[in-house]
MMTF fields as JSON, N, C-alpha, C and O atoms, coordinates in Angstrom:
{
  "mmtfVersion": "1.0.0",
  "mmtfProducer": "UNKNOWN",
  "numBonds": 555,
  "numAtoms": 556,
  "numGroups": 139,
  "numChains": 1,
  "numModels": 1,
  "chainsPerModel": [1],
  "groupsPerChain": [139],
  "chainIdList": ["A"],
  "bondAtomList": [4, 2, 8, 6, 12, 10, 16, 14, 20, 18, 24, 22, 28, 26, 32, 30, 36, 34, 40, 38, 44, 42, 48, 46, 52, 50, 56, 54, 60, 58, 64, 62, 68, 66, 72, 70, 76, 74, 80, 78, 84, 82, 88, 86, 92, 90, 96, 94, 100, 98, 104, 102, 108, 106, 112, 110, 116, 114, 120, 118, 124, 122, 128, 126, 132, 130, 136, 134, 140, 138, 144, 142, 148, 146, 152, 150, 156, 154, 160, 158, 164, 162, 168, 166, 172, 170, 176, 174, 180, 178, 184, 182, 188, 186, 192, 190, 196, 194, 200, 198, 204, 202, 208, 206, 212, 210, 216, 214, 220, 218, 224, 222, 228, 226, 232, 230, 236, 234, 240, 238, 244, 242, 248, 246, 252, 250, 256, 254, 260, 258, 264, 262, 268, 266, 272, 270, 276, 274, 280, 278, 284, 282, 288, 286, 292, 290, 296, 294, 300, 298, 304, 302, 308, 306, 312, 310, 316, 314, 320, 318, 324, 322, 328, 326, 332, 330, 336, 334, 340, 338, 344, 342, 348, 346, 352, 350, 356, 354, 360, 358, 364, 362, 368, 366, 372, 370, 376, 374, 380, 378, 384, 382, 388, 386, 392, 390, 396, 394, 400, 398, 404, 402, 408, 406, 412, 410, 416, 414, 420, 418, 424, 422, 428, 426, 432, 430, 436, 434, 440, 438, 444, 442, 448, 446, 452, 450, 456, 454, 460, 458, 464, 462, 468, 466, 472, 470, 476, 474, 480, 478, 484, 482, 488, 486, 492, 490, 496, 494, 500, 498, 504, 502, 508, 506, 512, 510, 516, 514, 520, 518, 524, 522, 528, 526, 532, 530, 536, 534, 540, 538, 544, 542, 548, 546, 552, 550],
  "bondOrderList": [1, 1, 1, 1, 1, 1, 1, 1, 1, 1, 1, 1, 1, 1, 1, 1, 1, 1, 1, 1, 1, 1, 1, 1, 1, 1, 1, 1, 1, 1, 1, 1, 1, 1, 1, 1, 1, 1, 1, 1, 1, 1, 1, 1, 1, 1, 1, 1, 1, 1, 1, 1, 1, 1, 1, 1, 1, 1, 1, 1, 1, 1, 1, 1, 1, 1, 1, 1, 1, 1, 1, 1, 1, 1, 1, 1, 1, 1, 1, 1, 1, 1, 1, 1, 1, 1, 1, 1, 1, 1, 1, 1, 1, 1, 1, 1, 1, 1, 1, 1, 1, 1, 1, 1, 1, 1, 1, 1, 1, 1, 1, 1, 1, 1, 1, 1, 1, 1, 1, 1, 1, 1, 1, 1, 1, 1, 1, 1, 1, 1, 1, 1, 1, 1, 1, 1, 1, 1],
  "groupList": [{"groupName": "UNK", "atomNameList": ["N", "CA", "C", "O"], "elementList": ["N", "C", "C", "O"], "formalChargeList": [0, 0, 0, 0], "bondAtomList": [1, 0, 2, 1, 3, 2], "bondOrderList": [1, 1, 2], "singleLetterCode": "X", "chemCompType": "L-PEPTIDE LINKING"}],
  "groupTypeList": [0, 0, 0, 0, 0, 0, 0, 0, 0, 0, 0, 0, 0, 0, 0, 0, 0, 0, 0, 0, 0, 0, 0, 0, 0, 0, 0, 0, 0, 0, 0, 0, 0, 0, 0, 0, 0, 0, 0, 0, 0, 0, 0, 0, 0, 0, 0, 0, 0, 0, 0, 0, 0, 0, 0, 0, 0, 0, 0, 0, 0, 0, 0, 0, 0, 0, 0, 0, 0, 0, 0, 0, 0, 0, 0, 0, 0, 0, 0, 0, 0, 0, 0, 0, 0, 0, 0, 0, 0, 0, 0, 0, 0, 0, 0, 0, 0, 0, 0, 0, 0, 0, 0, 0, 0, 0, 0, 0, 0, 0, 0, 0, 0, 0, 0, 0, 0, 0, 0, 0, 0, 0, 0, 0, 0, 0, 0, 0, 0, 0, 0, 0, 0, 0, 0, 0, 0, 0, 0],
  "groupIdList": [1, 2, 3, 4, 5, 6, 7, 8, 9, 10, 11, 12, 13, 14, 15, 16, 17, 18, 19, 20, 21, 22, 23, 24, 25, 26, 27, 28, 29, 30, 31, 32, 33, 34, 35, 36, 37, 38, 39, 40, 41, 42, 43, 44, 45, 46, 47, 48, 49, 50, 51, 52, 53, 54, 55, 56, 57, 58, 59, 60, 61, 62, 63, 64, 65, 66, 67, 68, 69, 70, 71, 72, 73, 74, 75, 76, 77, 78, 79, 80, 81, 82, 83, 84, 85, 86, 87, 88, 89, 90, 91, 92, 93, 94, 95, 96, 97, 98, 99, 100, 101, 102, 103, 104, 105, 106, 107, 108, 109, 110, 111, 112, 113, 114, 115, 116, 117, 118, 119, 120, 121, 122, 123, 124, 125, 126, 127, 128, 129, 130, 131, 132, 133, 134, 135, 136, 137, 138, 139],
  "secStructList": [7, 7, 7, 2, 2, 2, 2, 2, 2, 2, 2, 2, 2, 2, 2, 2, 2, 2, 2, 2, 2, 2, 2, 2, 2, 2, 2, 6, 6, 6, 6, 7, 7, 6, 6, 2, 2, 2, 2, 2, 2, 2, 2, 2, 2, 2, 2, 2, 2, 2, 2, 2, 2, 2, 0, 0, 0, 0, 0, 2, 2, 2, 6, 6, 6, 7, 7, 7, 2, 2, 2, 2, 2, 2, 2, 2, 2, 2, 2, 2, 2, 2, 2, 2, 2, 2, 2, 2, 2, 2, 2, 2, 2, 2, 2, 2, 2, 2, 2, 2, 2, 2, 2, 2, 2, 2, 2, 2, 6, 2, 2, 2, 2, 2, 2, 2, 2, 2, 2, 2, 2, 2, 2, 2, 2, 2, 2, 2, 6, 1, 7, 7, 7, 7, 7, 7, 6, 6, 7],
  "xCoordList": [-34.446, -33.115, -33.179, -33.925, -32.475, -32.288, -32.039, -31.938, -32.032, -31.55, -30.175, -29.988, -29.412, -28.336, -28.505, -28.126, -29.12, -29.671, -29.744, -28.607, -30.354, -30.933, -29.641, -29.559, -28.893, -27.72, -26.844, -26.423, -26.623, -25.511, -25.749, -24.784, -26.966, -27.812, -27.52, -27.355, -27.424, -27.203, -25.931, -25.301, -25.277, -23.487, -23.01, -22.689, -22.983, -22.769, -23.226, -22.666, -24.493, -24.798, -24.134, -23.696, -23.773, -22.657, -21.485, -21.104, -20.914, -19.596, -19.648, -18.805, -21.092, -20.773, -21.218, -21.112, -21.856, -21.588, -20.263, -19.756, -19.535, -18.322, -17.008, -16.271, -17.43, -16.872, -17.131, -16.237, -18.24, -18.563, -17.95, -17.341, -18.176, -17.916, -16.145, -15.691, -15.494, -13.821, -13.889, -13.34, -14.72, -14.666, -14.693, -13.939, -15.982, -16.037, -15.198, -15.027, -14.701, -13.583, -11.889, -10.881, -11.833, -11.008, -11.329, -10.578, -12.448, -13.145, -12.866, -12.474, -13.153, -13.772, -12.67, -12.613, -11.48, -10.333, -9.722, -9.138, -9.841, -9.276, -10.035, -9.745, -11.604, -12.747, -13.458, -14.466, -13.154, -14.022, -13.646, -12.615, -14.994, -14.611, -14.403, -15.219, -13.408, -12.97, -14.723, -14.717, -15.63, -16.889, -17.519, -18.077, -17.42, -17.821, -17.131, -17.662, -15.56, -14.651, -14.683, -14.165, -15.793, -15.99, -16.999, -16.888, -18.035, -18.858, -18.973, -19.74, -18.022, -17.778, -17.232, -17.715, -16.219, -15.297, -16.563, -16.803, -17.619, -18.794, -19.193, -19.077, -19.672, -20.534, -19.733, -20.418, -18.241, -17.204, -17.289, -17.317, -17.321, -17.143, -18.61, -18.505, -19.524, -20.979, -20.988, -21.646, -20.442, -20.702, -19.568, -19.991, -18.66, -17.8, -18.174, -17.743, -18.778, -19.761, -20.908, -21.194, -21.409, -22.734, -21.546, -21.359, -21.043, -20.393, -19.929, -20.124, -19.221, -18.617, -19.856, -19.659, -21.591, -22.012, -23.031, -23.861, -22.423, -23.084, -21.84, -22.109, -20.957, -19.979, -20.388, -20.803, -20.382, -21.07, -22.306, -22.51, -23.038, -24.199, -23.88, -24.706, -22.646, -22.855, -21.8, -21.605, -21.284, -20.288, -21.059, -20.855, -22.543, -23.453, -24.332, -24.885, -24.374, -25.33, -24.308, -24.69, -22.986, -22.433, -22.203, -22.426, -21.816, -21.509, -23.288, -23.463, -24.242, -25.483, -25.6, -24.74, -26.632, -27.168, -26.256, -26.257, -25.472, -24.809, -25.836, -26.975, -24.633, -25.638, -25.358, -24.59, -27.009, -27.126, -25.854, -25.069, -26.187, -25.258, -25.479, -24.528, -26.43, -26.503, -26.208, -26.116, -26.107, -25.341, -24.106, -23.373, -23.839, -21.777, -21.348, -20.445, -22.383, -21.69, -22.545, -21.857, -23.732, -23.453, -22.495, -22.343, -22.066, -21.212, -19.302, -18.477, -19.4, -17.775, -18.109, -17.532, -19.157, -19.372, -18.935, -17.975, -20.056, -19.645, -18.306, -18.052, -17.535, -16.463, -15.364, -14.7, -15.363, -14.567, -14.883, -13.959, -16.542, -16.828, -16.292, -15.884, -16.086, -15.955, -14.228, -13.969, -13.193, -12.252, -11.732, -10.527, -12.235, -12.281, -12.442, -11.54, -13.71, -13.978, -12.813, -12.208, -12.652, -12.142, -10.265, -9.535, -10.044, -8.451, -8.589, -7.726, -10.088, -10.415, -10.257, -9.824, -10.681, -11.058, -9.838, -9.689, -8.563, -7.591, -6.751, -5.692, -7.085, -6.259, -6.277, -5.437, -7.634, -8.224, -7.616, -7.001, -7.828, -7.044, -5.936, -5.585, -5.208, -3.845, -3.611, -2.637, -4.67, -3.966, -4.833, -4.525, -5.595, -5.832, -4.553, -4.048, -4.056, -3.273, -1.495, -0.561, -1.83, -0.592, -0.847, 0.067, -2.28, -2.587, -2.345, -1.744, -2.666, -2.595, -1.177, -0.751, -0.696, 1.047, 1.194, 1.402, 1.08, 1.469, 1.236, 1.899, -0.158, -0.472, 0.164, 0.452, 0.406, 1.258, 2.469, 2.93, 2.95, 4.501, 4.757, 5.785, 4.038, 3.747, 2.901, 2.77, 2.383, 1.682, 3.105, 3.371, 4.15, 5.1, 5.802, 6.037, 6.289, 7.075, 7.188, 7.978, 5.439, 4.86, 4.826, 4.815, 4.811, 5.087, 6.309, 6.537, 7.252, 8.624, 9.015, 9.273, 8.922, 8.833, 8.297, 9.06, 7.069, 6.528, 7.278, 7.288, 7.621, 8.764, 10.309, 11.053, 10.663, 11.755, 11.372, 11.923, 10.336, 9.939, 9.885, 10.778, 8.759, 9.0, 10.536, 10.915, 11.058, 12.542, 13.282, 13.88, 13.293, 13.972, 13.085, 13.779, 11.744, 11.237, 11.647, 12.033, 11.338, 11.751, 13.077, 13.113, 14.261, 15.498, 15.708, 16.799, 14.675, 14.307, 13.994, 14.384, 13.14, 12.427, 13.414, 13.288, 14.342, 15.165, 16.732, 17.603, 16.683, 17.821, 17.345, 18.048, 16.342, 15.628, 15.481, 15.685, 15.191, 14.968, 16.471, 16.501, 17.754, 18.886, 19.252, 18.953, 19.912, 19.899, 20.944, 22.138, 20.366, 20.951, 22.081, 21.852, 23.217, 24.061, 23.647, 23.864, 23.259, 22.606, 23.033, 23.609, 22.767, 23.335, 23.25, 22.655, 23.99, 24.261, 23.353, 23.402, 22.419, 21.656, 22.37, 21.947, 23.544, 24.417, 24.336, 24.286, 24.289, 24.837, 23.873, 23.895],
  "yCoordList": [91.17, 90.857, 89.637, 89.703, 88.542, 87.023, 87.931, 89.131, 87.358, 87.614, 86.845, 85.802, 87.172, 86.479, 84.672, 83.741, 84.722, 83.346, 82.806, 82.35, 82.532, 82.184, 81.696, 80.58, 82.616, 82.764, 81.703, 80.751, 82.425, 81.249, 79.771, 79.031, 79.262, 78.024, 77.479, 76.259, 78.064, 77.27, 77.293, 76.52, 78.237, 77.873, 76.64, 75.608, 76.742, 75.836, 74.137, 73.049, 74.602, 72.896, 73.27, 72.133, 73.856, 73.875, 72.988, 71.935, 73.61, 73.355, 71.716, 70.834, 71.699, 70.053, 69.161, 67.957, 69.717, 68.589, 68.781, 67.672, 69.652, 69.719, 68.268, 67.438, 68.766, 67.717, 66.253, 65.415, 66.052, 64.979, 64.158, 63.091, 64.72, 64.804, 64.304, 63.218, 65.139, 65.097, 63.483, 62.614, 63.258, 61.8, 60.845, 59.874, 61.22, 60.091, 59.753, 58.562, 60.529, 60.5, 60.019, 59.984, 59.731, 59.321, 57.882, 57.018, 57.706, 56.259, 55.296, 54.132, 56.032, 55.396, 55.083, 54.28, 56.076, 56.357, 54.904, 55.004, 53.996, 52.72, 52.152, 51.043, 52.493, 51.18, 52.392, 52.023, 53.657, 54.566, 53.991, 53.405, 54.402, 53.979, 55.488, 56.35, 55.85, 56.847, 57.768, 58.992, 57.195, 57.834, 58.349, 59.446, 57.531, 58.134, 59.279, 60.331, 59.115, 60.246, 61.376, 62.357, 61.272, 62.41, 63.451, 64.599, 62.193, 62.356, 63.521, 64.477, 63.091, 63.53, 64.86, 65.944, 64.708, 66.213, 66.913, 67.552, 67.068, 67.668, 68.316, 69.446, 67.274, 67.658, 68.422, 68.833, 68.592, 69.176, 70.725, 71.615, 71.018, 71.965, 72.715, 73.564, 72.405, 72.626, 73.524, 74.524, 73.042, 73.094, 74.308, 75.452, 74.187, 75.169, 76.835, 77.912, 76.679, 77.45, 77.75, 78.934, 77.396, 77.984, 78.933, 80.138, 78.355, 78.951, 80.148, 81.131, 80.347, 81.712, 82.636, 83.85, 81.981, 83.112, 83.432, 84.288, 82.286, 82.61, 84.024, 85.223, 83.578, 84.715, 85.957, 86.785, 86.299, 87.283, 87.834, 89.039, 86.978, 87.794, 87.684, 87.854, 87.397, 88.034, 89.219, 89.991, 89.298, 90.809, 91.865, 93.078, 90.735, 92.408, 92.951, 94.051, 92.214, 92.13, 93.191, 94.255, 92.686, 93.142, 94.999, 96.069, 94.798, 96.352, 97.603, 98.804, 96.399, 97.119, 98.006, 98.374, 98.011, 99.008, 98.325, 99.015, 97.116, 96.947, 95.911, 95.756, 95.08, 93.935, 94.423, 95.164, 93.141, 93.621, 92.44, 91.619, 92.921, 92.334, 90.727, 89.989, 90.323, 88.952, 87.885, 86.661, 89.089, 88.637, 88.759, 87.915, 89.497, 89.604, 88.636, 88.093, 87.87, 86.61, 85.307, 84.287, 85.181, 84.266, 84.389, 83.407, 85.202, 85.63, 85.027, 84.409, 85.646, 84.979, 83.593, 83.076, 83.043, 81.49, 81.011, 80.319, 81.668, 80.92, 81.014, 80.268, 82.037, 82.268, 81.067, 80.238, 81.152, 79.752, 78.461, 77.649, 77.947, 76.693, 76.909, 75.827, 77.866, 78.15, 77.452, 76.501, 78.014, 78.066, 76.37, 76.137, 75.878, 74.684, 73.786, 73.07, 73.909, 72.928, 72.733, 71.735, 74.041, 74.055, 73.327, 72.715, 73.655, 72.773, 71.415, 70.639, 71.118, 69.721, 68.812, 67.698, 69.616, 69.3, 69.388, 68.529, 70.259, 70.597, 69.697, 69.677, 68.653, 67.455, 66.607, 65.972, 66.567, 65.027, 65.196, 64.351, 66.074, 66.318, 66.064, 65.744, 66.207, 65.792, 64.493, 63.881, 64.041, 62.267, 62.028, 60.858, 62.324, 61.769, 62.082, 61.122, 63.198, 63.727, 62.422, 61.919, 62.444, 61.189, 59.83, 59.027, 59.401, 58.073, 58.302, 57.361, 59.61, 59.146, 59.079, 58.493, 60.11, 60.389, 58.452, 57.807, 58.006, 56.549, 55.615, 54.606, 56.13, 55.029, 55.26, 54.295, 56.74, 57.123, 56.33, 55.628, 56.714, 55.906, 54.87, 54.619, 54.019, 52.3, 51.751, 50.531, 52.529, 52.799, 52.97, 52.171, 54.077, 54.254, 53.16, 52.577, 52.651, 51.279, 50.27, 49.87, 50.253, 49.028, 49.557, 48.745, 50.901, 50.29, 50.948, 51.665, 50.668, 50.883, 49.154, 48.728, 48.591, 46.999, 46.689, 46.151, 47.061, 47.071, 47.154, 46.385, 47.797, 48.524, 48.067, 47.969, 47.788, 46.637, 45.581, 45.14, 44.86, 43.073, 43.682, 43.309, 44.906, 44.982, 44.741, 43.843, 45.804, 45.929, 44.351, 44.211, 43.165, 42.409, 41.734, 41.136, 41.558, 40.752, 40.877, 40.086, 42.585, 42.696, 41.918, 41.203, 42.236, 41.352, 40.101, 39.563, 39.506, 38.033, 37.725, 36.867, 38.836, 38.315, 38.92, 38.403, 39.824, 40.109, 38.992, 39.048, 38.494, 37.608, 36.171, 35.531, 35.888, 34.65, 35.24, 34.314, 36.469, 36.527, 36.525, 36.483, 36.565, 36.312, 35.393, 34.298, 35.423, 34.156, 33.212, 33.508, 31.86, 30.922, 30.464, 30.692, 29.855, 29.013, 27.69, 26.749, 27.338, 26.201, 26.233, 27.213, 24.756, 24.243, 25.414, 26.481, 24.969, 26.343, 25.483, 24.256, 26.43, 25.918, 24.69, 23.662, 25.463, 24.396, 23.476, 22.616, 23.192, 21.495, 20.65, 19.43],
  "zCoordList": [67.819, 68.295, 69.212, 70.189, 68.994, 69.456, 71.519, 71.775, 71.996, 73.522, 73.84, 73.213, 74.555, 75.225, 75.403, 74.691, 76.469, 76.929, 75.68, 75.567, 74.597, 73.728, 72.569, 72.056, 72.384, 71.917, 72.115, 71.458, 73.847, 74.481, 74.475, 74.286, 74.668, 74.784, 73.5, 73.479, 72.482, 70.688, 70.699, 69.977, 71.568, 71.292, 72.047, 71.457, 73.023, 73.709, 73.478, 73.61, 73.086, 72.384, 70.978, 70.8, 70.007, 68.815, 69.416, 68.905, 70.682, 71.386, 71.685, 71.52, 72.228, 72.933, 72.102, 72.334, 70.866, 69.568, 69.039, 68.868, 68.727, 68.424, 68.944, 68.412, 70.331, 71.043, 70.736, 70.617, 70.635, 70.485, 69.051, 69.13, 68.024, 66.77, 67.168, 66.808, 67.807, 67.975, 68.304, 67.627, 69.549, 70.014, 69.447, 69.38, 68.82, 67.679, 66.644, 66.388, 66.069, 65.014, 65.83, 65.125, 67.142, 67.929, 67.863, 67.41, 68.328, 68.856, 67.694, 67.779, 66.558, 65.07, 64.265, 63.334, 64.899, 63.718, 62.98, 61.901, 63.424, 62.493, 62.299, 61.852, 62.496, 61.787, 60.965, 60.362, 60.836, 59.904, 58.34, 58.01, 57.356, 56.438, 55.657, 55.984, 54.689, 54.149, 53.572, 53.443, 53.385, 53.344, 54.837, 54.866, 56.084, 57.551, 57.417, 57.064, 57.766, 57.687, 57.314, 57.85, 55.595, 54.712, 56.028, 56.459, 56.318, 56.784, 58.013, 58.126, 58.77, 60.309, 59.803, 60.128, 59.01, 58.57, 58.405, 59.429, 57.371, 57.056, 58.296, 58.77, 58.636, 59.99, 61.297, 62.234, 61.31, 62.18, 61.608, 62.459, 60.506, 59.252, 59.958, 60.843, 59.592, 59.309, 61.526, 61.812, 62.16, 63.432, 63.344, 63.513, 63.181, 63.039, 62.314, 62.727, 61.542, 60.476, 61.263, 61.083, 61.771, 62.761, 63.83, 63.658, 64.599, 65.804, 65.306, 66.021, 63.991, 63.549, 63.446, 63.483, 63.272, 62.536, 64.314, 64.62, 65.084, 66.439, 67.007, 67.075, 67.227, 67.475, 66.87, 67.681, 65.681, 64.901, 65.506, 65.653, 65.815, 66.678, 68.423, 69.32, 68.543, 70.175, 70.04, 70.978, 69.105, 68.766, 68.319, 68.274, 67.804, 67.756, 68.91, 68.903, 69.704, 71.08, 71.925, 72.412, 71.985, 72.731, 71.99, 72.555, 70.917, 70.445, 70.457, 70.257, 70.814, 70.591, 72.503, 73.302, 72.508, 73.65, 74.833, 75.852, 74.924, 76.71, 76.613, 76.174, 77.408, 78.378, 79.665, 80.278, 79.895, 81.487, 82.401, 81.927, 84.115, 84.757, 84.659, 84.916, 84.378, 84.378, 82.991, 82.9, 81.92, 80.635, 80.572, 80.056, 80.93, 81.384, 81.598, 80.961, 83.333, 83.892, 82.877, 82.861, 82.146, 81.546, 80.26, 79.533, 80.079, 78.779, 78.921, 78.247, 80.126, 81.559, 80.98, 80.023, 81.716, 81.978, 80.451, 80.114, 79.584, 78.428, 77.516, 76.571, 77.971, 77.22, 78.063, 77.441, 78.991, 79.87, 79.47, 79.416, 79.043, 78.516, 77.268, 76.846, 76.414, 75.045, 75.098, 74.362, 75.992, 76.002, 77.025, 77.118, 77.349, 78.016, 76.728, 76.293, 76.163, 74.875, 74.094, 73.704, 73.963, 72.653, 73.034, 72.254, 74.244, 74.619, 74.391, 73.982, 74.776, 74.671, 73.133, 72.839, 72.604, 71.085, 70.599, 69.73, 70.816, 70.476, 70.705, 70.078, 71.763, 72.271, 71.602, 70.965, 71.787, 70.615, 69.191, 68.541, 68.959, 67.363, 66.992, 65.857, 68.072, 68.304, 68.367, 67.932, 69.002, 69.197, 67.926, 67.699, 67.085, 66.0, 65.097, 64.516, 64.95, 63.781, 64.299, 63.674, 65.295, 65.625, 65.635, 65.821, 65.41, 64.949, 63.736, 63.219, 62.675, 61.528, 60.634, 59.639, 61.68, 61.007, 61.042, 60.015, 62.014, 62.516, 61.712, 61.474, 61.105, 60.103, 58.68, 57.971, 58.222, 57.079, 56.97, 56.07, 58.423, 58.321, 58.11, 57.482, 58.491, 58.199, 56.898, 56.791, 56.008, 54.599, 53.886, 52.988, 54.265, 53.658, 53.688, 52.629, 54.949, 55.417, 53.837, 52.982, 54.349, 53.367, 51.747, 50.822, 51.55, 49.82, 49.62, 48.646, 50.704, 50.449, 49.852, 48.727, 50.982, 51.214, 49.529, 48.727, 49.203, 47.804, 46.465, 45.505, 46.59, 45.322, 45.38, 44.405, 46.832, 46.481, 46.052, 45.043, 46.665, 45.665, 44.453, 43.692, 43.796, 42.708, 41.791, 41.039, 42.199, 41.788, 41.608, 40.541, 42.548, 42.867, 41.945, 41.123, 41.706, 40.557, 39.096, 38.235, 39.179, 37.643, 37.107, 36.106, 38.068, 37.755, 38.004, 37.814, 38.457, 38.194, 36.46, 35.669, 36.375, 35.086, 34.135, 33.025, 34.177, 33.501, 33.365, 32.497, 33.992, 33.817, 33.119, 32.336, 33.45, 32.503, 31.27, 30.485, 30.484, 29.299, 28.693, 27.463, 29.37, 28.534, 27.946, 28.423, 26.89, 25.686, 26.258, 26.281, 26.803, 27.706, 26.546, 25.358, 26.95, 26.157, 25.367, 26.13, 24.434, 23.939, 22.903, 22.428, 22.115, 20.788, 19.861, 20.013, 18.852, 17.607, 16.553, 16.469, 15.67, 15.031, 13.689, 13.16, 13.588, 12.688, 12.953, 12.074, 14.051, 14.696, 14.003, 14.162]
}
């Protein structure tokens, strides 16, 4: 059986790569290239996926024989860093998900803008193919 300490120590560095990961994908968000992006999501995913199967083993620690008094309070401690991070990360996400709405809207802007020139070309090119007034072949 893993020990407390041991436990908490891999979550918490899960947590503060987590974080980090959020940052970066903040920092990066208009010079990432749609492959980094893949990238970071992976690696956000993958960190996320450990932490569930870390939780899992402190729900078994805890349902097993009792912790002692000094796992309680690192258990306190870590459930407060747990819950601190995670507001953190929850922020950042936010100002990413509103850079990107931002950039949608202005993607939209622009092939709105797009599809009118289209439109306004086609009836360029549609009015030149009409049969101009000119001599009658009789003549």
């Amino acid at each position: 059986m893993t020990e407390i300490p041991g436990i908490l120590a891999a979550a918490e560095e899960r947590y503060r790569l987590l974080l980090a990961e959020a940052e970066a994908l903040l920092r990066s968000f208009d010079t990432a290239t749609p492959e980094a992006f893949d990238e970071m999501m992976t690696r956000r995913q993958t960190l996320v996926d450990e932490l569930q199967k870390i939780d899992g083993e402190l729900a078994g620690v805890r349902q097993g024989n009792g912790a002692k008094a000094a796992d309680n309070d690192a258990l306190g401690r870590f459930r407060r860093l747990q819950e601190e991070t995670t507001r953190q990360i929850i922020e950042i996400d936010a100002l990413v998900i509103a850079l990107a709405r931002e950039r949608l809207g202005r993607l939209q802007e622009n092939m709105g803008a797009l599809a009118r020139g289209k439109t306004a070309l086609h009836g360029y090119e549609r009015s030149g193919r009409e049969r101009r007034p000119g001599f009658n072949d009789t003549v």
